[in-house]
PDB file of C-alpha atoms in Angstrom:
ATOM      1  CA  UNK A  23      39.849 -82.384-155.728  1.00  0.00           C
ATOM      2  CA  UNK A  24      43.614 -82.846-155.867  1.00  0.00           C
ATOM      3  CA  UNK A  25      44.675 -81.488-152.466  1.00  0.00           C
ATOM      4  CA  UNK A  26      48.398 -81.229-151.807  1.00  0.00           C
ATOM      5  CA  UNK A  27      49.340 -82.532-148.392  1.00  0.00           C
ATOM      6  CA  UNK A  28      52.040 -80.976-146.239  1.00  0.00           C
ATOM      7  CA  UNK A  29      53.719 -83.481-143.944  1.00  0.00           C
ATOM      8  CA  UNK A  30      54.642 -81.883-140.626  1.00  0.00           C
ATOM      9  CA  UNK A  31      56.843 -83.091-137.799  1.00  0.00           C
ATOM     10  CA  UNK A  32      54.971 -83.822-134.579  1.00  0.00           C
ATOM     11  CA  UNK A  33      58.051 -83.344-132.391  1.00  0.00           C
ATOM     12  CA  UNK A  34      57.420 -80.803-129.630  1.00  0.00           C
ATOM     13  CA  UNK A  35      60.474 -78.583-129.430  1.00  0.00           C
ATOM     14  CA  UNK A  36      61.458 -75.146-130.720  1.00  0.00           C
ATOM     15  CA  UNK A  37      62.469 -76.423-134.140  1.00  0.00           C
ATOM     16  CA  UNK A  38      59.344 -78.529-134.417  1.00  0.00           C
ATOM     17  CA  UNK A  39      57.216 -75.518-133.498  1.00  0.00           C
ATOM     18  CA  UNK A  40      58.888 -73.449-136.229  1.00  0.00           C
ATOM     19  CA  UNK A  41      58.383 -76.191-138.797  1.00  0.00           C
ATOM     20  CA  UNK A  42      54.712 -76.529-137.914  1.00  0.00           C
ATOM     21  CA  UNK A  43      54.200 -72.757-138.118  1.00  0.00           C
ATOM     22  CA  UNK A  44      56.059 -72.707-141.449  1.00  0.00           C
ATOM     23  CA  UNK A  45      53.880 -75.477-142.867  1.00  0.00           C
ATOM     24  CA  UNK A  46      50.676 -73.898-141.549  1.00  0.00           C
ATOM     25  CA  UNK A  47      51.557 -70.612-143.251  1.00  0.00           C
ATOM     26  CA  UNK A  48      52.291 -72.367-146.545  1.00  0.00           C
ATOM     27  CA  UNK A  49      49.090 -74.392-146.303  1.00  0.00           C
ATOM     28  CA  UNK A  50      47.045 -71.282-145.599  1.00  0.00           C
ATOM     29  CA  UNK A  51      48.525 -69.302-148.494  1.00  0.00           C
ATOM     30  CA  UNK A  52      48.175 -72.127-150.994  1.00  0.00           C
ATOM     31  CA  UNK A  53      44.896 -73.538-149.750  1.00  0.00           C
ATOM     32  CA  UNK A  54      46.503 -76.838-148.782  1.00  0.00           C
ATOM     33  CA  UNK A  55      45.758 -79.398-146.124  1.00  0.00           C
ATOM     34  CA  UNK A  56      48.165 -80.195-143.274  1.00  0.00           C
ATOM     35  CA  UNK A  57      48.700 -83.420-141.379  1.00  0.00           C
ATOM     36  CA  UNK A  58      50.698 -83.870-138.182  1.00  0.00           C
ATOM     37  CA  UNK A  59      52.932 -86.625-139.523  1.00  0.00           C
ATOM     38  CA  UNK A  60      53.384 -88.917-142.476  1.00  0.00           C
ATOM     39  CA  UNK A  61      55.581 -91.776-141.321  1.00  0.00           C
ATOM     40  CA  UNK A  62      54.373 -94.446-143.739  1.00  0.00           C
ATOM     41  CA  UNK A  63      56.978 -94.558-146.530  1.00  0.00           C
ATOM     42  CA  UNK A  64      54.614 -96.278-148.971  1.00  0.00           C
ATOM     43  CA  UNK A  65      51.869 -93.721-148.347  1.00  0.00           C
ATOM     44  CA  UNK A  66      54.357 -90.883-148.853  1.00  0.00           C
ATOM     45  CA  UNK A  67      55.616 -92.435-152.085  1.00  0.00           C
ATOM     46  CA  UNK A  68      52.050 -92.822-153.382  1.00  0.00           C
ATOM     47  CA  UNK A  69      51.252 -89.174-152.605  1.00  0.00           C
ATOM     48  CA  UNK A  70      54.468 -88.064-154.288  1.00  0.00           C
ATOM     49  CA  UNK A  71      53.651 -90.034-157.447  1.00  0.00           C
ATOM     50  CA  UNK A  72      50.169 -88.498-157.460  1.00  0.00           C
ATOM     51  CA  UNK A  73      51.664 -85.011-157.144  1.00  0.00           C
ATOM     52  CA  UNK A  74      49.971 -84.450-153.810  1.00  0.00           C
ATOM     53  CA  UNK A  75      53.037 -84.141-151.559  1.00  0.00           C
ATOM     54  CA  UNK A  76      54.466 -80.635-151.104  1.00  0.00           C
ATOM     55  CA  UNK A  77      56.900 -81.732-148.408  1.00  0.00           C
ATOM     56  CA  UNK A  78      58.524 -85.026-147.602  1.00  0.00           C
ATOM     57  CA  UNK A  79      59.545 -86.223-144.142  1.00  0.00           C
ATOM     58  CA  UNK A  80      63.261 -86.607-143.482  1.00  0.00           C
ATOM     59  CA  UNK A  81      65.498 -87.310-140.489  1.00  0.00           C
ATOM     60  CA  UNK A  82      68.143 -84.685-141.220  1.00  0.00           C
ATOM     61  CA  UNK A  83      67.861 -82.252-138.327  1.00  0.00           C
ATOM     62  CA  UNK A  84      68.604 -84.566-135.390  1.00  0.00           C
ATOM     63  CA  UNK A  85      68.849 -88.359-135.166  1.00  0.00           C
ATOM     64  CA  UNK A  86      65.356 -89.780-135.000  1.00  0.00           C
ATOM     65  CA  UNK A  87      63.661 -86.394-135.324  1.00  0.00           C
ATOM     66  CA  UNK A  88      61.445 -86.124-138.444  1.00  0.00           C
ATOM     67  CA  UNK A  89      61.522 -82.759-140.223  1.00  0.00           C
ATOM     68  CA  UNK A  90      59.919 -81.379-143.347  1.00  0.00           C
ATOM     69  CA  UNK A  91      61.930 -80.884-146.532  1.00  0.00           C
ATOM     70  CA  UNK A  92      60.559 -79.139-149.651  1.00  0.00           C
ATOM     71  CA  UNK A  93      59.442 -81.700-152.228  1.00  0.00           C
ATOM     72  CA  UNK A  94      57.917 -79.354-154.806  1.00  0.00           C
ATOM     73  CA  UNK A  95      60.163 -76.281-154.686  1.00  0.00           C
ATOM     74  CA  UNK A  96      58.924 -74.832-158.038  1.00  0.00           C
ATOM     75  CA  UNK A  97      55.319 -74.789-156.790  1.00  0.00           C
ATOM     76  CA  UNK A  98      56.288 -73.074-153.554  1.00  0.00           C
ATOM     77  CA  UNK A  99      58.678 -70.622-155.222  1.00  0.00           C
ATOM     78  CA  UNK A 100      56.026 -69.571-157.737  1.00  0.00           C
ATOM     79  CA  UNK A 101      53.771 -68.782-154.801  1.00  0.00           C
ATOM     80  CA  UNK A 102      56.480 -66.504-153.411  1.00  0.00           C
ATOM     81  CA  UNK A 103      56.952 -68.629-150.303  1.00  0.00           C
ATOM     82  CA  UNK A 104      60.402 -70.166-150.770  1.00  0.00           C
ATOM     83  CA  UNK A 105      62.589 -67.422-152.190  1.00  0.00           C
ATOM     84  CA  UNK A 106      65.246 -66.256-149.743  1.00  0.00           C
ATOM     85  CA  UNK A 107      68.799 -67.596-149.867  1.00  0.00           C
ATOM     86  CA  UNK A 108      70.436 -67.649-146.436  1.00  0.00           C
ATOM     87  CA  UNK A 109      74.198 -67.027-146.174  1.00  0.00           C
ATOM     88  CA  UNK A 110      75.878 -67.587-142.788  1.00  0.00           C
ATOM     89  CA  UNK A 111      78.956 -65.405-142.268  1.00  0.00           C
ATOM     90  CA  UNK A 112      81.704 -65.358-139.652  1.00  0.00           C
ATOM     91  CA  UNK A 113      85.055 -63.795-139.017  1.00  0.00           C
ATOM     92  CA  UNK A 114      87.064 -65.613-141.674  1.00  0.00           C
ATOM     93  CA  UNK A 115      87.289 -65.518-145.467  1.00  0.00           C
ATOM     94  CA  UNK A 116      84.616 -68.169-146.070  1.00  0.00           C
ATOM     95  CA  UNK A 117      81.621 -65.897-145.416  1.00  0.00           C
ATOM     96  CA  UNK A 118      82.554 -63.125-147.854  1.00  0.00           C
ATOM     97  CA  UNK A 119      83.412 -65.770-150.458  1.00  0.00           C
ATOM     98  CA  UNK A 120      79.961 -67.349-150.003  1.00  0.00           C
ATOM     99  CA  UNK A 121      78.333 -63.928-150.351  1.00  0.00           C
ATOM    100  CA  UNK A 122      80.220 -63.220-153.593  1.00  0.00           C
ATOM    101  CA  UNK A 123      79.291 -66.583-155.084  1.00  0.00           C
ATOM    102  CA  UNK A 124      75.657 -66.344-153.969  1.00  0.00           C
ATOM    103  CA  UNK A 125      74.852 -62.873-155.325  1.00  0.00           C
ATOM    104  CA  UNK A 126      74.738 -63.699-159.076  1.00  0.00           C
ATOM    105  CA  UNK A 127      72.985 -66.965-158.234  1.00  0.00           C
ATOM    106  CA  UNK A 128      70.289 -65.185-156.210  1.00  0.00           C
ATOM    107  CA  UNK A 129      69.949 -62.457-158.833  1.00  0.00           C
ATOM    108  CA  UNK A 130      69.289 -65.050-161.542  1.00  0.00           C
ATOM    109  CA  UNK A 131      66.590 -66.626-159.349  1.00  0.00           C
ATOM    110  CA  UNK A 132      65.088 -63.244-158.431  1.00  0.00           C
ATOM    111  CA  UNK A 133      65.688 -64.243-154.811  1.00  0.00           C
ATOM    112  CA  UNK A 134      66.369 -62.200-151.703  1.00  0.00           C
ATOM    113  CA  UNK A 135      69.622 -62.773-149.766  1.00  0.00           C
ATOM    114  CA  UNK A 136      69.769 -62.902-145.980  1.00  0.00           C
ATOM    115  CA  UNK A 137      73.301 -62.696-144.550  1.00  0.00           C
ATOM    116  CA  UNK A 138      73.470 -63.844-140.942  1.00  0.00           C
ATOM    117  CA  UNK A 139      76.031 -64.235-138.169  1.00  0.00           C
ATOM    118  CA  UNK A 140      75.306 -66.472-135.183  1.00  0.00           C
ATOM    119  CA  UNK A 141      77.419 -65.504-132.176  1.00  0.00           C
ATOM    120  CA  UNK A 142      77.953 -66.669-128.619  1.00  0.00           C
ATOM    121  CA  UNK A 143      77.166 -64.335-125.755  1.00  0.00           C
ATOM    122  CA  UNK A 144      80.222 -62.816-124.085  1.00  0.00           C
ATOM    123  CA  UNK A 145      79.748 -63.644-120.390  1.00  0.00           C
ATOM    124  CA  UNK A 146      81.027 -60.276-119.183  1.00  0.00           C
ATOM    125  CA  UNK A 147      78.547 -58.299-121.347  1.00  0.00           C
ATOM    126  CA  UNK A 148      74.990 -57.679-120.187  1.00  0.00           C
ATOM    127  CA  UNK A 149      73.940 -56.268-123.571  1.00  0.00           C
ATOM    128  CA  UNK A 150      71.440 -58.107-125.770  1.00  0.00           C
ATOM    129  CA  UNK A 151      72.746 -56.357-128.908  1.00  0.00           C
ATOM    130  CA  UNK A 152      74.298 -59.152-131.035  1.00  0.00           C
ATOM    131  CA  UNK A 153      76.963 -56.950-132.664  1.00  0.00           C
ATOM    132  CA  UNK A 154      78.422 -56.113-129.260  1.00  0.00           C
ATOM    133  CA  UNK A 155      79.191 -59.811-128.791  1.00  0.00           C
ATOM    134  CA  UNK A 156      80.888 -60.203-132.186  1.00  0.00           C
ATOM    135  CA  UNK A 157      84.625 -60.187-132.846  1.00  0.00           C
ATOM    136  CA  UNK A 158      86.119 -57.178-134.627  1.00  0.00           C
ATOM    137  CA  UNK A 159      86.745 -59.081-137.875  1.00  0.00           C
ATOM    138  CA  UNK A 160      83.189 -60.419-137.865  1.00  0.00           C
ATOM    139  CA  UNK A 161      81.861 -56.860-137.549  1.00  0.00           C
ATOM    140  CA  UNK A 162      83.997 -55.842-140.512  1.00  0.00           C
ATOM    141  CA  UNK A 163      82.690 -58.786-142.546  1.00  0.00           C
ATOM    142  CA  UNK A 164      79.085 -57.886-141.723  1.00  0.00           C
ATOM    143  CA  UNK A 165      79.665 -54.248-142.674  1.00  0.00           C
ATOM    144  CA  UNK A 166      81.313 -55.371-145.917  1.00  0.00           C
ATOM    145  CA  UNK A 167      78.366 -57.703-146.650  1.00  0.00           C
ATOM    146  CA  UNK A 168      75.857 -54.886-146.153  1.00  0.00           C
ATOM    147  CA  UNK A 169      77.757 -52.639-148.554  1.00  0.00           C
ATOM    148  CA  UNK A 170      78.459 -55.366-151.119  1.00  0.00           C
ATOM    149  CA  UNK A 171      74.935 -56.786-151.305  1.00  0.00           C
ATOM    150  CA  UNK A 172      73.353 -53.313-151.369  1.00  0.00           C
ATOM    151  CA  UNK A 173      75.607 -52.357-154.291  1.00  0.00           C
ATOM    152  CA  UNK A 174      74.511 -55.470-156.191  1.00  0.00           C
ATOM    153  CA  UNK A 175      70.877 -54.405-156.133  1.00  0.00           C
ATOM    154  CA  UNK A 176      69.757 -57.786-154.763  1.00  0.00           C
ATOM    155  CA  UNK A 177      67.042 -57.443-152.062  1.00  0.00           C
ATOM    156  CA  UNK A 178      68.660 -58.349-148.782  1.00  0.00           C
ATOM    157  CA  UNK A 179      68.955 -58.264-145.024  1.00  0.00           C
ATOM    158  CA  UNK A 180      72.128 -58.465-142.922  1.00  0.00           C
ATOM    159  CA  UNK A 181      71.463 -59.785-139.424  1.00  0.00           C
ATOM    160  CA  UNK A 182      73.194 -61.137-136.321  1.00  0.00           C
ATOM    161  CA  UNK A 183      71.845 -63.143-133.410  1.00  0.00           C
ATOM    162  CA  UNK A 184      73.020 -64.500-130.060  1.00  0.00           C
ATOM    163  CA  UNK A 185      72.783 -68.281-129.681  1.00  0.00           C
ATOM    164  CA  UNK A 186      74.301 -70.832-127.314  1.00  0.00           C
ATOM    165  CA  UNK A 187      74.736 -73.221-130.262  1.00  0.00           C
ATOM    166  CA  UNK A 188      76.052 -71.547-133.428  1.00  0.00           C
ATOM    167  CA  UNK A 189      74.651 -74.064-135.914  1.00  0.00           C
ATOM    168  CA  UNK A 190      71.279 -74.319-134.177  1.00  0.00           C
ATOM    169  CA  UNK A 191      71.088 -70.523-134.326  1.00  0.00           C
ATOM    170  CA  UNK A 192      71.801 -70.569-138.054  1.00  0.00           C
ATOM    171  CA  UNK A 193      69.172 -73.221-138.811  1.00  0.00           C
ATOM    172  CA  UNK A 194      66.480 -71.703-136.595  1.00  0.00           C
ATOM    173  CA  UNK A 195      67.024 -68.230-138.069  1.00  0.00           C
ATOM    174  CA  UNK A 196      66.937 -69.614-141.618  1.00  0.00           C
ATOM    175  CA  UNK A 197      63.615 -71.282-140.816  1.00  0.00           C
ATOM    176  CA  UNK A 198      62.233 -68.090-139.277  1.00  0.00           C
ATOM    177  CA  UNK A 199      63.337 -66.158-142.397  1.00  0.00           C
ATOM    178  CA  UNK A 200      61.456 -68.679-144.614  1.00  0.00           C
ATOM    179  CA  UNK A 201      64.596 -69.404-146.653  1.00  0.00           C
ATOM    180  CA  UNK A 202      64.628 -72.010-149.420  1.00  0.00           C
ATOM    181  CA  UNK A 203      68.408 -72.528-149.430  1.00  0.00           C
ATOM    182  CA  UNK A 204      71.403 -72.128-147.135  1.00  0.00           C
ATOM    183  CA  UNK A 205      74.572 -71.212-149.075  1.00  0.00           C
ATOM    184  CA  UNK A 206      77.887 -71.660-147.269  1.00  0.00           C
ATOM    185  CA  UNK A 207      81.602 -71.967-147.974  1.00  0.00           C
ATOM    186  CA  UNK A 208      84.282 -73.807-146.026  1.00  0.00           C
ATOM    187  CA  UNK A 209      87.117 -71.966-144.340  1.00  0.00           C
ATOM    188  CA  UNK A 210      90.527 -72.886-145.709  1.00  0.00           C
ATOM    189  CA  UNK A 211      91.720 -73.416-142.135  1.00  0.00           C
ATOM    190  CA  UNK A 212      89.029 -75.803-140.859  1.00  0.00           C
ATOM    191  CA  UNK A 213      88.538 -79.382-141.928  1.00  0.00           C
ATOM    192  CA  UNK A 214      86.046 -82.014-140.855  1.00  0.00           C
ATOM    193  CA  UNK A 215      83.869 -81.265-137.851  1.00  0.00           C
ATOM    194  CA  UNK A 216      83.307 -77.668-138.890  1.00  0.00           C
ATOM    195  CA  UNK A 217      80.064 -75.720-138.648  1.00  0.00           C
ATOM    196  CA  UNK A 218      79.547 -76.435-142.358  1.00  0.00           C
ATOM    197  CA  UNK A 219      79.511 -80.186-141.737  1.00  0.00           C
ATOM    198  CA  UNK A 220      76.898 -79.762-139.022  1.00  0.00           C
ATOM    199  CA  UNK A 221      74.753 -77.494-141.196  1.00  0.00           C
ATOM    200  CA  UNK A 222      74.852 -80.028-144.041  1.00  0.00           C
ATOM    201  CA  UNK A 223      73.865 -82.952-141.806  1.00  0.00           C
ATOM    202  CA  UNK A 224      71.364 -81.179-139.536  1.00  0.00           C
ATOM    203  CA  UNK A 225      69.521 -78.654-141.720  1.00  0.00           C
ATOM    204  CA  UNK A 226      66.006 -79.469-142.961  1.00  0.00           C
ATOM    205  CA  UNK A 227      66.582 -76.718-145.566  1.00  0.00           C
ATOM    206  CA  UNK A 228      68.666 -77.690-148.629  1.00  0.00           C
ATOM    207  CA  UNK A 229      72.331 -76.632-148.340  1.00  0.00           C
ATOM    208  CA  UNK A 230      74.681 -75.459-151.114  1.00  0.00           C
ATOM    209  CA  UNK A 231      78.413 -75.552-150.298  1.00  0.00           C
ATOM    210  CA  UNK A 232      80.493 -73.256-152.513  1.00  0.00           C
ATOM    211  CA  UNK A 233      84.026 -74.430-153.359  1.00  0.00           C
TER     212      UNK A 233
END
């Protein structure tokens, strides 16, 4: 029997826990087998050639931390597992631009769009409501995104969350939302060292940067 193997990180932290839960759900829905790790490059290559590797192991999330990256996206998309496109949005022009570029793309793929803002907690606010910790322009961008995506007819969700690390919040939420792609755009006012650079280098989910 040709059993597809899902390679799963064995690192014990929040991201590792999410990745393991993600892989276990996929394995259960597709009737696959899971293994805790697959560090042997030759073994991984052999499984890939045989068409038995649904995920490959990469070191993209953090230096020295193995994570899973989709290897057979068509298989997983056909099963309805990897469909959502995740669009981070902030208080500048980059977020709305990314939303506009992503909508026709997601529509063509019959994918759902999740628009998300990751915000810091304002120290003087006791509230756990994310929007209350957002800047005024960010709130306007989120409201615009809700109206714009709803008008497009693309299935969607518009969310916000409080995180001590903005990029970690984006990646963790994208994993929790079972997204197959993170679509972002660069701000015209920020160069190297931006959140986009960190998302590109740290995300175990493929990243599309709109220009």
